[in-house]
Amino acid sequence: MTCKWPAKPAIFAPVLALALVAQAAHGADKASWLDPYRDPQDGSFDMSNALLNHKGVLPVPDIITEPAVGYGLGLGLLYFSAPSRTHADKAESANASSDAAAQDSAGDASRRTTPPNITGLGGFMTGTHSWGVGLLHFHTWDDDRIRYMGAVGKVNLHLNYYGPQGNANAYQLSGVAVVQQVLFRIANSPWYVGPRYTFFDSATRFGPLLPNSIQNFERDVRVGKGGIVVDYDTRDNMFYPSRGTYAEFEADFARGGFGSSNAFDMQTLKAYHWIELLPRWVLGLRMDTGFSQGDIPFFAQPYVSLRGVSDAKFQDRNQLTGEVELRWNITPRWALLGFGGAGKAYGNLHSFSEAPTAFGFGTGFRYLVARKLGLSMGIDVAHGPGQNAFYIQVGSAWR
C-alpha cells in the first residue's frame, strides 16, 4: 500500500468520525458541543466557521506508506484566513442586496471564490529513518490579483532509483530546499504570470554500487533554478473544482548565477479541466508533461505521477501523462469517484516507443468538510504495476 510522497496533509479519520457523530446526533441536546461545527444551511458537520472565523490552528495528522521511504506518520498545523479585500470591494459588498450578501457569506460552491490565505508547518518520520520538516505560506492580495507562494524545508530521505531494467537501487537524499513564487494577474483575465525560484542544496549517497546508468555522479549537488510561470485559472474552487480549467506552464533555467552547480533546463506543462456533465456528475481531464535538457541530476528528472504508481519509479529525461476522473455527487456533502490514467518516461534510458507504460486506476470518495472553502477530504484506492495503493486526500488529487 502506498501514499504518494510528499504526502498530502490529512485529517480524514478524526474528521469523518466527528461528521458521523454530528449527523447522527443532529437535533439532540447532548450534542450541543458540536454546534460550532454544524453548518446552519444543512445541519451537517462543517469546519468552515472554525477555520475562517475563529482563527484557529488546524492539526492535520498524516499517514505515510510510500514503499521508497517506508511506513510513517506526519503532523501538520494549518492556519486559514480570509483574503484581504480592497476598499472598492467592501463598498460594493455593502451596497449589494441582502440576498446576494447572504449567498456570498454562505460560500456558494457554484461560484468562483478567492482562495484563502494558508500558512502551514509540518513534519514527518518513517521507519526507514526518512524524515522532513517544512514551512509553507500561500497569500493573495488585491482581490486575487497577486498570488504568493513560499516554502522552506529540510529532508533526509531513503529512496530508490530505478535503472533501465527497472531494478531498485537504494540511495539517501538529504538537503535544504527553498521555493519562492509571485504571480500577477493580467488585467481582469484568468491569466497569471510571474517568476519562480527554486533552490535545493543536496547530498546523495548510494550503497556499495553506483548504478551504471548514472553518469558524472556527484555526491553534493546544488540545484538553483530561476524560471517563469504562466497560469490560467477559471476553476470555481481551488481545492476541489466542479468546473473550469487550471493550466500551468513553467520554464526553468538552472545556472551558476542562481546558485546551481549543474547547468540544465526544464519545461513543464500541466492542464486540468472539469466538466459538469449532469447536475450530479463531474468529468475531470488531466494532462501532464515534463522535459529536460543539459546536465540535470538524476533525482531532479521528470517522472510519471499517478495514483497507483510509486513516485519516481518511471523517471527519465522526459515524461508524458494523462488521466481521467469521473465523480458522482451522491449528496451535496458526499461524492464517489473513479479514475484511471497512463504515462511514459523516456529520452535517455528508453526511447518513447520502448519505454514501459505506467498505469493506475481506482476509486475513492470525498466528504465536503468546509463548504465555504469548498474543501473536501477522503480516500482513494488504486491499482498500478505490481501493487495496490491507498491515498488520504485533501481536495483534488491533482496539484
Coordinates of C-alpha atoms in Angstrom, one line a residue:
M1 CA 0.0 0.0 0.0
T2 CA 1.4 3.4 -0.9
C3 CA 0.7 7.0 -0.3
K4 CA 2.3 9.5 -2.6
W5 CA 5.3 11.4 -1.2
P6 CA 5.4 14.2 -0.4
A7 CA 2.2 13.0 1.3
K8 CA -0.8 15.3 1.3
P9 CA -1.9 16.5 4.7
A10 CA -4.9 14.5 6.0
I11 CA -7.2 14.6 9.0
F12 CA -9.7 12.3 7.4
A13 CA -10.2 9.7 10.2
P14 CA -11.0 12.2 13.0
V15 CA -12.9 14.5 10.8
L16 CA -15.1 11.6 9.4
A17 CA -15.7 10.4 12.9
L18 CA -16.9 13.9 14.0
A19 CA -19.0 14.2 10.9
L20 CA -20.8 11.0 11.5
V21 CA -21.4 11.8 15.2
A22 CA -22.7 15.3 14.4
Q23 CA -25.1 14.0 11.8
A24 CA -26.3 11.1 14.0
A25 CA -26.9 13.4 16.9
H26 CA -28.4 16.2 14.9
G27 CA -31.1 17.9 16.9
A28 CA -30.1 16.2 20.2
D29 CA -29.3 18.4 23.2
K30 CA -26.5 16.2 24.3
A31 CA -24.5 17.0 21.1
S32 CA -24.6 20.8 21.7
W33 CA -20.8 20.8 22.0
L34 CA -20.8 20.1 18.2
D35 CA -22.9 23.0 17.3
P36 CA -20.0 25.3 16.3
Y37 CA -19.1 22.5 13.8
R38 CA -22.5 22.3 12.2
D39 CA -23.5 24.1 9.0
P40 CA -26.6 26.2 9.6
Q41 CA -27.6 25.6 6.0
D42 CA -28.0 21.8 6.2
G43 CA -27.1 20.8 9.8
S44 CA -24.1 18.7 8.7
F45 CA -20.7 18.7 10.2
D46 CA -18.7 21.6 8.7
M47 CA -15.4 23.3 9.7
S48 CA -15.8 26.5 7.7
N49 CA -16.5 28.8 10.6
A50 CA -13.8 27.2 12.8
L51 CA -11.2 27.7 10.1
L52 CA -12.2 31.2 8.8
N53 CA -13.8 33.0 11.8
H54 CA -12.3 31.6 14.9
K55 CA -8.7 31.9 13.6
G56 CA -7.8 28.5 15.0
V57 CA -4.9 26.3 14.0
L58 CA -6.0 23.0 12.4
P59 CA -3.9 19.9 13.3
V60 CA -3.5 17.6 10.4
P61 CA -2.0 14.1 11.1
D62 CA -0.9 12.2 8.1
I63 CA -0.2 8.5 7.2
I64 CA 2.8 7.8 5.0
T65 CA 3.1 4.4 3.4
E66 CA 5.3 5.1 0.3
P67 CA 7.5 2.0 -0.2
A68 CA 10.5 4.1 -1.0
V69 CA 10.5 5.8 2.4
G70 CA 8.6 3.2 4.4
Y71 CA 5.7 3.5 6.8
G72 CA 5.4 6.5 9.0
L73 CA 3.4 9.4 10.4
G74 CA 3.4 13.1 9.9
L75 CA 1.8 16.1 11.5
G76 CA 0.9 19.5 10.1
L77 CA -0.5 22.7 11.6
L78 CA -2.6 24.7 9.1
Y79 CA -3.9 28.2 9.6
F80 CA -6.6 29.6 7.3
S81 CA -7.6 33.3 6.9
A82 CA -9.9 35.1 4.6
P83 CA -8.1 37.1 1.9
S84 CA -8.0 40.9 2.3
R85 CA -10.4 42.9 0.2
T86 CA -10.0 46.3 -1.4
H87 CA -12.0 49.4 -0.4
A88 CA -13.9 49.2 -3.6
D89 CA -14.8 45.6 -2.9
K90 CA -16.1 46.5 0.6
A91 CA -18.2 49.3 -0.7
E92 CA -19.7 47.1 -3.4
S93 CA -20.5 44.4 -0.9
A94 CA -22.1 47.0 1.4
N95 CA -24.4 48.2 -1.4
A96 CA -25.3 44.7 -2.5
S97 CA -28.7 43.2 -1.8
S98 CA -29.2 41.2 1.3
D99 CA -29.9 38.1 -0.7
A100 CA -26.6 38.4 -2.6
A101 CA -24.7 39.1 0.6
A102 CA -26.2 36.0 2.2
Q103 CA -25.2 33.9 -0.8
D104 CA -21.7 35.2 -0.7
S105 CA -21.3 34.6 3.0
A106 CA -22.5 31.1 2.6
G107 CA -19.7 30.5 0.1
D108 CA -21.8 29.0 -2.7
A109 CA -19.6 26.4 -4.2
S110 CA -21.0 27.0 -7.7
R111 CA -19.3 30.4 -7.8
R112 CA -15.6 31.1 -8.3
T113 CA -14.2 32.2 -5.0
T114 CA -11.0 33.9 -4.0
P115 CA -8.6 31.4 -2.4
P116 CA -8.0 31.8 1.4
N117 CA -4.6 32.6 2.8
I118 CA -2.9 29.4 4.2
T119 CA 0.1 29.0 6.5
G120 CA 1.3 25.5 7.2
L121 CA 4.0 24.0 9.4
G122 CA 4.6 20.3 9.4
G123 CA 7.0 17.3 9.6
F124 CA 7.1 13.5 9.1
M125 CA 9.2 10.5 10.0
T126 CA 9.2 6.9 8.7
G127 CA 10.5 3.5 9.7
T128 CA 13.4 3.8 7.2
H129 CA 14.7 6.8 9.1
S130 CA 13.4 9.2 6.4
W131 CA 12.2 12.5 7.8
G132 CA 11.4 16.0 6.8
V133 CA 10.2 19.4 8.2
G134 CA 8.8 22.3 6.3
L135 CA 7.0 25.7 6.4
L136 CA 4.6 26.8 3.7
H137 CA 2.7 30.1 3.1
F138 CA 0.2 31.0 0.4
H139 CA -1.2 34.5 0.2
T140 CA -3.3 36.6 -2.2
W141 CA -3.7 40.4 -2.4
D142 CA -6.0 42.9 -4.2
D143 CA -8.9 40.5 -4.8
D144 CA -6.7 37.6 -6.0
R145 CA -4.7 39.8 -8.5
I146 CA -1.4 38.8 -6.8
R147 CA -0.6 35.3 -5.6
Y148 CA 2.4 34.5 -3.5
M149 CA 3.7 31.0 -2.5
G150 CA 6.7 30.3 -0.4
A151 CA 8.2 27.2 1.2
V152 CA 11.3 26.1 3.0
G153 CA 12.1 22.6 4.2
K154 CA 14.7 20.1 5.2
V155 CA 14.6 16.4 4.3
N156 CA 16.6 13.3 4.8
L157 CA 15.1 10.6 2.5
H158 CA 15.9 6.9 1.8
L159 CA 14.6 6.4 -1.7
N160 CA 15.0 4.0 -4.7
Y161 CA 16.4 4.8 -8.2
Y162 CA 15.1 2.6 -11.0
G163 CA 17.5 2.0 -13.9
P164 CA 16.7 0.8 -17.4
Q165 CA 15.9 -2.7 -16.2
G166 CA 13.6 -1.4 -13.5
N167 CA 15.8 -2.6 -10.7
A168 CA 15.6 -0.7 -7.4
N169 CA 18.9 0.9 -6.2
A170 CA 18.6 2.3 -2.7
Y171 CA 20.1 5.8 -2.1
Q172 CA 19.9 8.6 0.5
L173 CA 19.0 12.1 -0.4
S174 CA 19.2 14.9 2.1
G175 CA 19.3 18.7 1.9
V176 CA 17.5 22.0 2.4
A177 CA 15.0 23.4 -0.2
V178 CA 13.6 26.8 -0.7
V179 CA 10.8 27.8 -3.2
Q180 CA 9.6 31.4 -3.8
Q181 CA 6.9 32.4 -6.3
V182 CA 4.9 35.5 -7.1
L183 CA 2.2 35.6 -9.8
F184 CA 0.4 38.7 -11.2
R185 CA -2.9 38.6 -12.9
I186 CA -3.0 40.1 -16.4
A187 CA -5.7 42.8 -16.3
N188 CA -9.1 41.2 -15.5
S189 CA -8.3 38.0 -17.3
P190 CA -7.8 34.5 -15.8
W191 CA -4.1 34.6 -16.8
Y192 CA -1.3 35.0 -14.3
V193 CA 2.4 35.4 -14.9
G194 CA 5.4 35.7 -12.7
P195 CA 8.8 34.4 -11.5
R196 CA 9.6 31.3 -9.5
Y197 CA 12.9 30.5 -7.8
T198 CA 13.8 27.0 -6.5
F199 CA 17.0 26.1 -4.6
F200 CA 17.9 22.6 -3.2
D201 CA 21.3 22.1 -1.5
S202 CA 21.5 18.3 -1.6
A203 CA 23.8 15.4 -0.7
T204 CA 23.3 12.0 -2.3
R205 CA 24.7 8.7 -1.2
F206 CA 24.3 5.3 -2.8
G207 CA 25.1 1.8 -1.4
P208 CA 28.2 -0.1 -2.3
L209 CA 27.5 0.1 -6.0
L210 CA 26.6 3.0 -8.2
P211 CA 24.1 2.3 -11.0
N212 CA 25.8 2.2 -14.4
S213 CA 23.0 4.4 -15.9
I214 CA 24.0 7.4 -13.8
Q215 CA 26.8 9.3 -15.4
N216 CA 29.0 12.0 -13.9
F217 CA 27.7 11.3 -10.4
E218 CA 28.4 14.0 -7.8
R219 CA 27.6 13.4 -4.2
D220 CA 27.0 17.1 -3.3
V221 CA 24.8 19.0 -5.8
R222 CA 23.2 22.4 -5.6
V223 CA 20.1 22.9 -7.7
G224 CA 19.3 26.6 -8.2
K225 CA 16.6 27.3 -10.8
G226 CA 15.1 30.6 -11.9
G227 CA 12.1 30.5 -14.1
I228 CA 8.9 32.0 -15.5
V229 CA 5.5 30.6 -14.6
V230 CA 2.3 31.2 -16.6
D231 CA -1.0 30.1 -15.1
Y232 CA -4.6 30.0 -16.5
D233 CA -7.2 29.6 -13.8
T234 CA -11.0 29.5 -14.2
R235 CA -11.8 27.0 -11.5
D236 CA -14.8 27.6 -9.4
N237 CA -12.8 26.4 -6.4
M238 CA -9.0 25.8 -5.9
F239 CA -9.4 22.8 -3.6
Y240 CA -12.0 20.5 -5.4
P241 CA -13.3 22.1 -8.6
S242 CA -16.6 21.1 -10.3
R243 CA -16.0 23.1 -13.4
G244 CA -13.3 25.3 -15.0
T245 CA -9.7 24.9 -16.1
Y246 CA -6.4 25.1 -14.5
A247 CA -3.2 25.1 -16.6
E248 CA 0.4 26.0 -15.7
F249 CA 3.5 26.3 -17.9
E250 CA 6.8 26.6 -16.3
A251 CA 10.3 27.2 -17.9
D252 CA 13.2 26.8 -15.5
F253 CA 16.9 27.6 -16.1
A254 CA 19.5 26.2 -13.7
R255 CA 22.7 28.2 -13.8
G256 CA 25.6 29.2 -11.6
G257 CA 24.1 32.6 -11.3
F258 CA 21.1 31.1 -9.5
G259 CA 23.4 29.0 -7.2
S260 CA 23.3 25.8 -9.2
S261 CA 26.3 23.5 -9.6
N262 CA 24.8 22.0 -12.7
A263 CA 23.5 23.8 -15.8
F264 CA 20.3 22.4 -17.2
D265 CA 16.8 23.5 -18.4
M266 CA 13.4 22.2 -17.6
Q267 CA 9.9 22.8 -19.1
T268 CA 6.7 21.5 -17.6
L269 CA 3.1 21.9 -18.7
K270 CA 0.1 20.6 -16.8
A271 CA -3.6 21.2 -17.6
Y272 CA -6.7 20.1 -15.7
H273 CA -10.3 20.6 -17.0
W274 CA -13.5 19.8 -15.1
I275 CA -16.9 19.5 -16.9
E276 CA -20.3 19.3 -15.3
L277 CA -21.9 16.5 -17.4
L278 CA -25.2 16.4 -15.3
P279 CA -26.2 18.1 -12.1
R280 CA -24.5 15.3 -10.0
W281 CA -21.8 14.2 -12.4
V282 CA -18.4 15.8 -13.0
L283 CA -15.8 14.7 -15.5
G284 CA -12.1 15.6 -14.9
L285 CA -9.4 15.5 -17.6
R286 CA -5.7 15.8 -16.8
M287 CA -2.6 16.2 -19.0
D288 CA 0.9 16.5 -17.5
T289 CA 4.3 16.8 -19.4
G290 CA 7.9 17.4 -18.4
F291 CA 11.0 17.9 -20.5
S292 CA 14.7 18.4 -19.5
Q293 CA 18.0 19.2 -21.2
G294 CA 21.6 19.6 -20.1
D295 CA 23.4 18.3 -17.0
I296 CA 20.4 17.5 -14.9
P297 CA 20.9 15.5 -11.6
F298 CA 19.2 12.1 -11.8
F299 CA 16.9 12.8 -8.9
A300 CA 15.6 16.1 -10.5
Q301 CA 14.5 14.5 -13.8
P302 CA 10.7 14.4 -14.7
Y303 CA 8.7 11.4 -13.6
V304 CA 5.3 9.9 -14.0
S305 CA 2.9 10.8 -11.2
L306 CA -0.2 8.7 -11.0
R307 CA -2.3 7.2 -8.2
G308 CA -1.3 3.5 -8.1
V309 CA 2.3 4.2 -9.3
S310 CA 5.2 4.8 -6.9
D311 CA 6.7 8.3 -7.4
A312 CA 10.0 8.4 -9.4
K313 CA 9.7 4.7 -10.4
F314 CA 9.1 5.8 -14.0
Q315 CA 11.7 8.6 -14.4
D316 CA 13.8 9.9 -17.4
R317 CA 14.7 13.0 -19.4
N318 CA 11.0 13.5 -20.3
Q319 CA 7.6 12.3 -19.2
L320 CA 4.1 12.4 -20.6
T321 CA 1.0 11.5 -18.5
G322 CA -2.8 11.5 -19.0
E323 CA -5.6 10.8 -16.5
V324 CA -9.4 11.0 -16.3
E325 CA -11.7 11.1 -13.3
L326 CA -15.5 10.7 -13.0
R327 CA -17.2 12.0 -9.9
W328 CA -20.7 11.3 -8.7
N329 CA -22.1 13.7 -6.1
I330 CA -24.4 11.4 -4.2
T331 CA -25.4 14.3 -1.9
P332 CA -24.2 17.9 -1.5
R333 CA -21.7 16.5 1.0
W334 CA -20.7 13.0 -0.2
A335 CA -19.2 12.0 -3.5
L336 CA -17.9 8.8 -5.1
L337 CA -15.3 8.8 -7.9
G338 CA -13.4 6.6 -10.3
F339 CA -10.2 7.3 -12.1
G340 CA -7.6 5.9 -14.4
G341 CA -4.5 7.1 -16.3
A342 CA -1.3 6.1 -18.0
G343 CA 2.1 7.7 -18.6
K344 CA 5.6 7.2 -20.0
A345 CA 9.1 8.4 -19.1
Y346 CA 11.6 8.4 -21.9
G347 CA 14.6 10.1 -23.5
N348 CA 17.7 8.6 -22.0
L349 CA 17.1 5.1 -20.6
H350 CA 14.4 4.4 -23.2
S351 CA 13.0 5.8 -26.4
F352 CA 9.3 6.7 -26.3
S353 CA 8.3 3.5 -28.2
E354 CA 10.4 1.3 -26.0
A355 CA 9.6 2.9 -22.6
P356 CA 7.4 0.9 -20.3
T357 CA 3.9 2.2 -19.8
A358 CA 2.9 3.2 -16.2
F359 CA -0.8 2.9 -15.4
G360 CA -3.0 3.4 -12.4
F361 CA -6.8 3.1 -11.8
G362 CA -9.1 3.0 -8.9
T363 CA -11.9 4.5 -6.9
G364 CA -12.5 6.8 -3.9
F365 CA -14.8 9.1 -2.1
R366 CA -14.9 12.6 -0.6
Y367 CA -16.8 14.4 2.2
L368 CA -17.3 18.2 1.9
V369 CA -15.8 19.2 5.2
A370 CA -15.7 23.0 4.8
R371 CA -18.4 24.3 2.4
K372 CA -17.3 27.9 2.5
L373 CA -13.8 26.9 1.3
G374 CA -15.0 24.1 -1.0
L375 CA -12.7 21.8 0.9
S376 CA -13.3 18.0 0.7
M377 CA -11.5 15.1 2.3
G378 CA -11.5 11.4 1.5
I379 CA -9.6 8.3 0.5
D380 CA -8.5 6.9 -2.9
V381 CA -7.7 3.2 -3.5
A382 CA -5.7 2.4 -6.7
H383 CA -4.0 -0.4 -8.6
G384 CA -0.8 0.0 -10.6
P385 CA 2.0 -2.1 -11.9
G386 CA 2.5 -4.9 -9.4
Q387 CA 1.0 -3.1 -6.4
N388 CA -2.2 -1.7 -4.8
A389 CA -2.2 1.7 -3.2
F390 CA -4.3 4.0 -1.0
Y391 CA -4.1 7.7 -0.6
I392 CA -5.6 10.0 2.0
Q393 CA -6.6 13.1 0.0
V394 CA -7.4 16.7 0.9
G395 CA -9.4 18.1 -2.0
S396 CA -8.4 17.0 -5.6
A397 CA -5.5 14.6 -6.2
W398 CA -4.4 16.9 -9.0
R399 CA -2.0 19.7 -7.9

